Amino acid sequence: MAIILDHVSHIYEKDTEMAAFALKDVCLTIPDGQFIGLIGHTGSGKSTLVQHLNGLLAPTGGHIYFNGRDIHEDGFDKKELRSKVGLVFQYPEHQLFEVDVFTDVCFGPKNLGLSVKETQLRAFEALRQVGFPEDYFYQSPFDLSGGQKRRVAIAGVLAMKPDVLVLDEPTAGLDPKGRDEILDRIAALKEETGITVVLVSHSMEDIARYVDRIIVMNRGSVLFDDIPKAVFAHYRELESVGLAAPQVTYIMQALREKGLAVRTDATTLEEAQREILRALGRDGK
Amino acid sequence: MGIIQASKLVFEYIRRDEEGNAEGITRAVDEVDLDVKQGEFVAILGHNGSGKSTLAKHINAILYPTEGTVLVDGKDTRDEAHIWEIRQKAGMVFQNPDNQIIGQVVEEDVGFGPENMGVPTKEIWERVEESLKAVGMYEFRKHSPNKLSGGQKQRVSIAGVIAMHPKCIILDEPTAMLDPNGRKEVIRAVRALNQVEHVTILLITHYMEEVIYADRVIVMDQGRVVMQGIPREIFSRVEKLKELRLDVPQVTMLAHELKKKGISLPDGILTTQELAQALMQ
Amino acid sequence: MLRDITLGQYYQTESLIHRLDPRVKLVGTIVYIISLFTFQHFSGFAVAALFLAVMIRLSRVPFRYMVKGMKAILFLLLLTVVFNLFLTPGEPLVQIWKLTITREGVRLSVFMAVRLTFLIIGSSLMTLTTTPNNLTDGMEKLMNPLKKVRVPVHEIAMMMSIALRFIPILMEETDKIMKAQIARGADFESGNLLRKAKAMVPLLVPLFISAFRRANDLAMAMEARCYQGGEGRTKMKPLQYKKRDYLAYAVLLIYLVTLAAVRIAEGMI
């Protein structure tokens, strides 16, 4: 059970003078149950990449396999694929359209041809998973706050019961608390169901905090693909492609330069704190 | 006297249900006093729905106070006779870069404000040139806005406001829809305007990194001003900020946690270098 | 998918045609279109084709780019040809089942096809070489006399200009919402007409909401920048006829005279 990208390339406006590589010879394996962070500056190909995962875009070169089958071979059920690989676009609340929240979340499962009962069960479950308050189930989605709308939109995808959940900047435009709430929900969901999560984000701090593998895209190619510590150790290369490491990594570097004997590979607040306390000889003794 | 003066400003609106019946009254801004001096850089922080954007719209006379007054350069915003003068003096940049660019070519968009003000053609061109240069977008003057990045679009929007020769610029979450690089570009342009051209800046945001350089930070919650001070003072109150659905930069957070563990550090550390320095002493 | 429609989208380059006053291009295009329907003979077409070819050459817009834009209306073109081919009475040439192709039909459909093609290329040449803003400016100025009879000329021009600016943005948005709904299992392609129409709801509702939100934002942004209608407004790029514009009018006149001359000559033979 995995998604495999085998030498995938994608050229926009192929056969015209404006042809441009959006993806260039990308090889990746996304096994079950990982929490993956996908980073890259705007235009690096991450959005194009995620749209390949559920077959919205077809590669102009290479193959994509889902559970061993080429998703673009004849007779492959794309609808089934889209229910298994759930994709939450940026600002997903812009797709809400139904008269009330619950009906909107039912849209996905209904399209899969499920029974009314199963559809409603799933919608209910999905709204619970995103922590949406039951009191507002029959409200118009357009009357909700930005953060609540976002939850409804994510529930709309979760209701399809995907094995892989891809989120393109799920926290864009939210305030700090709203951002943490959404990410904590996703992390909890991952714990609870063992679903694979691919998180596209511009916040290195968020990425470092949640994921166990980072894929860095640059100019349509994979630049790094490793555990967070290993990726952020390349912070100078990351800077050269318009990215950065989490702020704590820089703090550790600065301390090291000033002569404090700390390891510089901390990527989260907790790690940094532990490491500084240790170096200062204050680790809880 | 301050360029922007709000006293006991209250803004209320009537909530309606689906049939349009009044359900109740929401007080979006609640007795806010504000005094911004010429040349000051003031940042307003607050979570979504804290009333900060509603406050901003009062300064440009898009909204009018229910109670209290707002004076811009000494003129009451409720006085119809001064409305265009106020809008020229207090320029506004909004959140969504796509929804505020009117022109099809960068330079035409920047010229839109001066055209509306009846500025002579020759002077419009001069203003457009200097404004685009001030935000570093002059080389893109012939481009279509659709082909620009988010940060570039916002810089064009800022140029469009500068071309009106305002005394102050209000930026209503100008970076909320941008990526980190776009955010940096915009903040850099805003700081340059403040430092080089001495334009008064009122920056509304929920990104803490962006307010570090402000002369003064105002924190809003439920329509009220709940904290006010220089960035360092504000940042030293980590727990209070968290309560207000806000965040502090990772370095400030780390310093705060280390302090809790008994390491002696000064309050309100803002930069990596500061923390390193303080820890090594 | 929607981005393929290049018809009428401004093509940026430096050329004589690009620099012409939009009023010249507007008048020229209208006159050219009318002229297409004034002749019946091959020689007239030759003159019209020559004129168009010269203009295209002068505009420096690649011909391939123009033709690509035509694909969208190929269907319309074919329809006209088919109708003319089968429905024109006259001397029968071929008979297929109940349908008769007449000599007149062939002639008429060829003429119509050529006319339509010239018409489309001619008018897209105008939009390809004129920024939408410039074009609306030109229209505003040309329609200025109508202000006297209370036609809101400035407002109409502003509306057109804004609409043109938002077309690419809304197209991109349509594309995005469509993809997002497909990701939720929506199906925009299969089923009969009624089903297809129903399937559009999840696309159209968000699109309308978004359009309204944008309109609202834009109105606010315009007001914040002191927009108060056409009154007392100055222009950054005021329209002023230059020497080349008068020259262009002269060329247009020469074209018309040539056309008339050819027609008269044809009549005498």
mmCIF file of N, CA and C in Angstrom, chain A residues 41-42 91 140 143 172-181 202 205 242-243 246-248 250-251 254-255 258-260 267-269 272-273 276-277 280 282, chain B residues 18 46-48 173 176-181 206-207 242 245-247 249-254 257-258 261-264 270-273 275-277 279-280:
data_model
loop_
_atom_site.group_PDB
_atom_site.id
_atom_site.type_symbol
_atom_site.label_atom_id
_atom_site.label_comp_id
_atom_site.label_asym_id
_atom_site.label_seq_id
_atom_site.Cartn_x
_atom_site.Cartn_y
_atom_site.Cartn_z
ATOM 1 N N HIS A 41 9.723 26.871 -2.121
ATOM 2 C CA HIS A 41 9.168 28.215 -2.265
ATOM 3 C C HIS A 41 8.088 28.213 -3.340
ATOM 4 N N THR A 42 7.345 29.311 -3.459
ATOM 5 C CA THR A 42 6.253 29.398 -4.422
ATOM 6 C C THR A 42 6.801 29.167 -5.830
ATOM 7 N N TYR A 91 -6.969 27.380 0.960
ATOM 8 C CA TYR A 91 -8.241 28.081 1.197
ATOM 9 C C TYR A 91 -9.431 27.204 0.795
ATOM 10 N N SER A 140 -25.665 27.607 7.987
ATOM 11 C CA SER A 140 -25.079 27.838 6.667
ATOM 12 C C SER A 140 -23.569 27.959 6.830
ATOM 13 N N ASP A 143 -21.909 31.487 7.217
ATOM 14 C CA ASP A 143 -22.012 32.338 8.399
ATOM 15 C C ASP A 143 -20.925 32.049 9.428
ATOM 16 N N ALA A 172 -3.095 28.591 6.074
ATOM 17 C CA ALA A 172 -2.903 29.913 5.468
ATOM 18 C C ALA A 172 -3.998 30.875 5.910
ATOM 19 N N GLY A 173 -3.599 32.044 6.344
ATOM 20 C CA GLY A 173 -4.552 33.086 6.703
ATOM 21 C C GLY A 173 -5.181 32.960 8.086
ATOM 22 N N LEU A 174 -4.898 31.876 8.800
ATOM 23 C CA LEU A 174 -5.467 31.724 10.143
ATOM 24 C C LEU A 174 -4.571 32.428 11.166
ATOM 25 N N ASP A 175 -5.149 32.783 12.314
ATOM 26 C CA ASP A 175 -4.315 33.389 13.348
ATOM 27 C C ASP A 175 -3.550 32.282 14.095
ATOM 28 N N PRO A 176 -2.547 32.650 14.904
ATOM 29 C CA PRO A 176 -1.669 31.627 15.496
ATOM 30 C C PRO A 176 -2.409 30.514 16.230
ATOM 31 N N LYS A 177 -3.415 30.889 17.004
ATOM 32 C CA LYS A 177 -4.137 29.870 17.747
ATOM 33 C C LYS A 177 -4.904 28.958 16.787
ATOM 34 N N GLY A 178 -5.554 29.568 15.817
ATOM 35 C CA GLY A 178 -6.316 28.801 14.838
ATOM 36 C C GLY A 178 -5.415 27.828 14.093
ATOM 37 N N ARG A 179 -4.217 28.285 13.814
ATOM 38 C CA ARG A 179 -3.230 27.466 13.112
ATOM 39 C C ARG A 179 -2.862 26.243 13.954
ATOM 40 N N ASP A 180 -2.542 26.482 15.227
ATOM 41 C CA ASP A 180 -2.165 25.370 16.108
ATOM 42 C C ASP A 180 -3.318 24.383 16.275
ATOM 43 N N GLU A 181 -4.538 24.915 16.377
ATOM 44 C CA GLU A 181 -5.698 24.032 16.568
ATOM 45 C C GLU A 181 -5.855 23.067 15.393
ATOM 46 N N HIS A 202 4.594 26.519 4.562
ATOM 47 C CA HIS A 202 5.704 27.461 4.457
ATOM 48 C C HIS A 202 6.362 27.663 5.810
ATOM 49 N N GLU A 205 8.810 25.942 11.281
ATOM 50 C CA GLU A 205 8.570 25.610 12.680
ATOM 51 C C GLU A 205 7.463 24.556 12.784
ATOM 52 N N GLY A 242 15.544 29.898 -1.243
ATOM 53 C CA GLY A 242 14.431 30.701 -0.744
ATOM 54 C C GLY A 242 13.706 30.099 0.440
ATOM 55 N N LEU A 243 14.330 29.137 1.117
ATOM 56 C CA LEU A 243 13.720 28.550 2.310
ATOM 57 C C LEU A 243 14.596 28.851 3.526
ATOM 58 N N PRO A 246 14.055 26.115 10.899
ATOM 59 C CA PRO A 246 13.312 26.744 11.996
ATOM 60 C C PRO A 246 14.237 27.687 12.778
ATOM 61 N N GLN A 247 13.646 28.672 13.430
ATOM 62 C CA GLN A 247 14.450 29.657 14.144
ATOM 63 C C GLN A 247 15.377 29.008 15.176
ATOM 64 N N VAL A 248 14.939 27.959 15.841
ATOM 65 C CA VAL A 248 15.792 27.340 16.875
ATOM 66 C C VAL A 248 17.103 26.835 16.298
ATOM 67 N N TYR A 250 18.877 28.240 14.110
ATOM 68 C CA TYR A 250 19.778 29.388 14.064
ATOM 69 C C TYR A 250 20.252 29.786 15.461
ATOM 70 N N ILE A 251 19.368 29.615 16.425
ATOM 71 C CA ILE A 251 19.761 29.931 17.800
ATOM 72 C C ILE A 251 20.913 29.013 18.222
ATOM 73 N N ALA A 254 24.086 30.079 16.626
ATOM 74 C CA ALA A 254 24.636 31.292 17.246
ATOM 75 C C ALA A 254 25.315 30.954 18.564
ATOM 76 N N LEU A 255 24.705 30.058 19.335
ATOM 77 C CA LEU A 255 25.276 29.666 20.626
ATOM 78 C C LEU A 255 26.603 28.951 20.426
ATOM 79 N N LYS A 258 29.247 31.327 19.677
ATOM 80 C CA LYS A 258 29.651 32.078 20.872
ATOM 81 C C LYS A 258 30.428 31.192 21.843
ATOM 82 N N GLY A 259 30.513 29.901 21.528
ATOM 83 C CA GLY A 259 31.360 29.040 22.335
ATOM 84 C C GLY A 259 30.654 28.116 23.299
ATOM 85 N N LEU A 260 29.329 28.052 23.234
ATOM 86 C CA LEU A 260 28.618 27.106 24.095
ATOM 87 C C LEU A 260 28.602 25.743 23.396
ATOM 88 N N THR A 267 15.623 20.942 16.150
ATOM 89 C CA THR A 267 14.689 21.540 15.192
ATOM 90 C C THR A 267 13.402 21.981 15.875
ATOM 91 N N THR A 268 13.175 21.530 17.104
ATOM 92 C CA THR A 268 11.970 21.963 17.813
ATOM 93 C C THR A 268 12.354 22.667 19.103
ATOM 94 N N LEU A 269 11.393 23.394 19.614
ATOM 95 C CA LEU A 269 11.584 24.160 20.834
ATOM 96 C C LEU A 269 12.024 23.260 21.990
ATOM 97 N N ALA A 272 15.602 22.089 21.656
ATOM 98 C CA ALA A 272 16.538 23.176 21.887
ATOM 99 C C ALA A 272 16.675 23.447 23.379
ATOM 100 N N GLN A 273 15.540 23.463 24.028
ATOM 101 C CA GLN A 273 15.529 23.747 25.453
ATOM 102 C C GLN A 273 16.336 22.702 26.212
ATOM 103 N N ILE A 276 20.108 23.103 25.485
ATOM 104 C CA ILE A 276 20.738 24.260 26.130
ATOM 105 C C ILE A 276 20.908 23.993 27.615
ATOM 106 N N LEU A 277 19.881 23.445 28.223
ATOM 107 C CA LEU A 277 19.956 23.148 29.656
ATOM 108 C C LEU A 277 21.080 22.158 29.933
ATOM 109 N N LEU A 280 24.416 23.849 29.629
ATOM 110 C CA LEU A 280 24.670 24.754 30.747
ATOM 111 C C LEU A 280 24.785 23.981 32.060
ATOM 112 N N ARG A 282 22.385 22.281 33.492
ATOM 113 C CA ARG A 282 21.213 22.523 34.342
ATOM 114 C C ARG A 282 20.104 21.521 34.029
ATOM 115 N N GLU B 18 -31.224 34.514 9.038
ATOM 116 C CA GLU B 18 -31.404 34.286 7.615
ATOM 117 C C GLU B 18 -32.578 35.044 7.009
ATOM 118 N N GLY B 46 -3.697 41.221 16.852
ATOM 119 C CA GLY B 46 -4.933 40.670 17.376
ATOM 120 C C GLY B 46 -5.308 39.456 16.564
ATOM 121 N N HIS B 47 -6.041 38.528 17.182
ATOM 122 C CA HIS B 47 -6.450 37.331 16.429
ATOM 123 C C HIS B 47 -7.561 37.711 15.463
ATOM 124 N N ASN B 48 -7.958 36.763 14.599
ATOM 125 C CA ASN B 48 -9.040 37.030 13.654
ATOM 126 C C ASN B 48 -10.321 37.328 14.428
ATOM 127 N N GLU B 173 -3.543 43.729 7.336
ATOM 128 C CA GLU B 173 -3.045 42.366 7.101
ATOM 129 C C GLU B 173 -2.475 42.186 5.692
ATOM 130 N N ALA B 176 -1.036 38.510 5.036
ATOM 131 C CA ALA B 176 -1.742 37.289 5.453
ATOM 132 C C ALA B 176 -1.802 36.227 4.358
ATOM 133 N N MET B 177 -1.819 36.650 3.096
ATOM 134 C CA MET B 177 -1.945 35.667 2.022
ATOM 135 C C MET B 177 -0.627 35.399 1.305
ATOM 136 N N LEU B 178 0.475 35.836 1.892
ATOM 137 C CA LEU B 178 1.763 35.701 1.202
ATOM 138 C C LEU B 178 2.624 34.592 1.808
ATOM 139 N N ASP B 179 3.598 34.147 1.025
ATOM 140 C CA ASP B 179 4.549 33.171 1.561
ATOM 141 C C ASP B 179 5.655 33.938 2.317
ATOM 142 N N PRO B 180 6.511 33.224 3.063
ATOM 143 C CA PRO B 180 7.497 33.925 3.908
ATOM 144 C C PRO B 180 8.340 34.939 3.136
ATOM 145 N N ASN B 181 8.753 34.606 1.930
ATOM 146 C CA ASN B 181 9.579 35.554 1.180
ATOM 147 C C ASN B 181 8.780 36.792 0.791
ATOM 148 N N HIS B 206 -1.196 39.505 12.243
ATOM 149 C CA HIS B 206 -1.106 38.586 13.358
ATOM 150 C C HIS B 206 0.212 37.810 13.326
ATOM 151 N N TYR B 207 1.141 38.304 12.518
ATOM 152 C CA TYR B 207 2.475 37.711 12.537
ATOM 153 C C TYR B 207 3.369 38.506 13.473
ATOM 154 N N LYS B 242 -0.477 34.348 24.604
ATOM 155 C CA LYS B 242 -1.042 33.033 24.272
ATOM 156 C C LYS B 242 -2.538 33.017 24.569
ATOM 157 N N ARG B 245 -4.813 34.284 21.903
ATOM 158 C CA ARG B 245 -4.714 33.529 20.647
ATOM 159 C C ARG B 245 -3.553 33.993 19.778
ATOM 160 N N LEU B 246 -2.546 34.608 20.409
ATOM 161 C CA LEU B 246 -1.403 35.044 19.621
ATOM 162 C C LEU B 246 -0.200 34.178 19.946
ATOM 163 N N ASP B 247 0.911 34.518 19.364
ATOM 164 C CA ASP B 247 2.086 33.681 19.428
ATOM 165 C C ASP B 247 3.283 34.607 19.585
ATOM 166 N N PRO B 249 7.661 34.881 18.565
ATOM 167 C CA PRO B 249 8.673 34.195 17.767
ATOM 168 C C PRO B 249 9.315 33.080 18.598
ATOM 169 N N GLN B 250 9.801 32.066 17.899
ATOM 170 C CA GLN B 250 10.356 30.900 18.587
ATOM 171 C C GLN B 250 11.454 31.287 19.578
ATOM 172 N N VAL B 251 12.264 32.284 19.212
ATOM 173 C CA VAL B 251 13.370 32.665 20.082
ATOM 174 C C VAL B 251 12.847 33.247 21.392
ATOM 175 N N THR B 252 11.790 34.037 21.324
ATOM 176 C CA THR B 252 11.197 34.609 22.527
ATOM 177 C C THR B 252 10.601 33.506 23.394
ATOM 178 N N MET B 253 9.971 32.557 22.719
ATOM 179 C CA MET B 253 9.358 31.428 23.419
ATOM 180 C C MET B 253 10.427 30.599 24.148
ATOM 181 N N LEU B 254 11.521 30.370 23.446
ATOM 182 C CA LEU B 254 12.602 29.573 24.030
ATOM 183 C C LEU B 254 13.165 30.281 25.260
ATOM 184 N N GLU B 257 10.785 29.875 28.113
ATOM 185 C CA GLU B 257 10.825 28.531 28.710
ATOM 186 C C GLU B 257 12.084 28.345 29.562
ATOM 187 N N LEU B 258 13.205 28.850 29.058
ATOM 188 C CA LEU B 258 14.467 28.696 29.793
ATOM 189 C C LEU B 258 14.392 29.458 31.115
ATOM 190 N N LYS B 261 12.766 27.646 33.695
ATOM 191 C CA LYS B 261 13.621 26.599 34.246
ATOM 192 C C LYS B 261 14.690 27.187 35.158
ATOM 193 N N GLY B 262 14.619 28.490 35.401
ATOM 194 C CA GLY B 262 15.517 29.091 36.379
ATOM 195 C C GLY B 262 16.762 29.724 35.813
ATOM 196 N N ILE B 263 16.840 29.849 34.494
ATOM 197 C CA ILE B 263 18.008 30.508 33.926
ATOM 198 C C ILE B 263 17.720 32.007 33.895
ATOM 199 N N SER B 264 18.651 32.806 34.328
ATOM 200 C CA SER B 264 18.343 34.237 34.391
ATOM 201 C C SER B 264 18.586 34.890 33.038
ATOM 202 N N LEU B 270 14.084 39.350 21.541
ATOM 203 C CA LEU B 270 13.450 39.390 20.222
ATOM 204 C C LEU B 270 14.252 38.713 19.119
ATOM 205 N N THR B 271 15.570 38.665 19.257
ATOM 206 C CA THR B 271 16.357 38.097 18.167
ATOM 207 C C THR B 271 17.283 36.985 18.657
ATOM 208 N N THR B 272 17.697 36.193 17.686
ATOM 209 C CA THR B 272 18.596 35.077 17.942
ATOM 210 C C THR B 272 19.880 35.546 18.628
ATOM 211 N N GLN B 273 20.447 36.625 18.098
ATOM 212 C CA GLN B 273 21.714 37.129 18.644
ATOM 213 C C GLN B 273 21.564 37.571 20.097
ATOM 214 N N LEU B 275 19.531 36.416 22.320
ATOM 215 C CA LEU B 275 19.433 35.261 23.204
ATOM 216 C C LEU B 275 20.819 34.640 23.407
ATOM 217 N N ALA B 276 21.554 34.502 22.324
ATOM 218 C CA ALA B 276 22.877 33.899 22.418
ATOM 219 C C ALA B 276 23.751 34.717 23.361
ATOM 220 N N GLN B 277 23.704 36.032 23.168
ATOM 221 C CA GLN B 277 24.485 36.943 24.006
ATOM 222 C C GLN B 277 24.122 36.782 25.484
ATOM 223 N N LEU B 279 22.619 34.354 27.014
ATOM 224 C CA LEU B 279 22.902 33.042 27.590
ATOM 225 C C LEU B 279 24.370 32.883 27.940
ATOM 226 N N MET B 280 25.232 33.561 27.189
ATOM 227 C CA MET B 280 26.657 33.370 27.379
ATOM 228 C C MET B 280 27.209 34.217 28.518
#
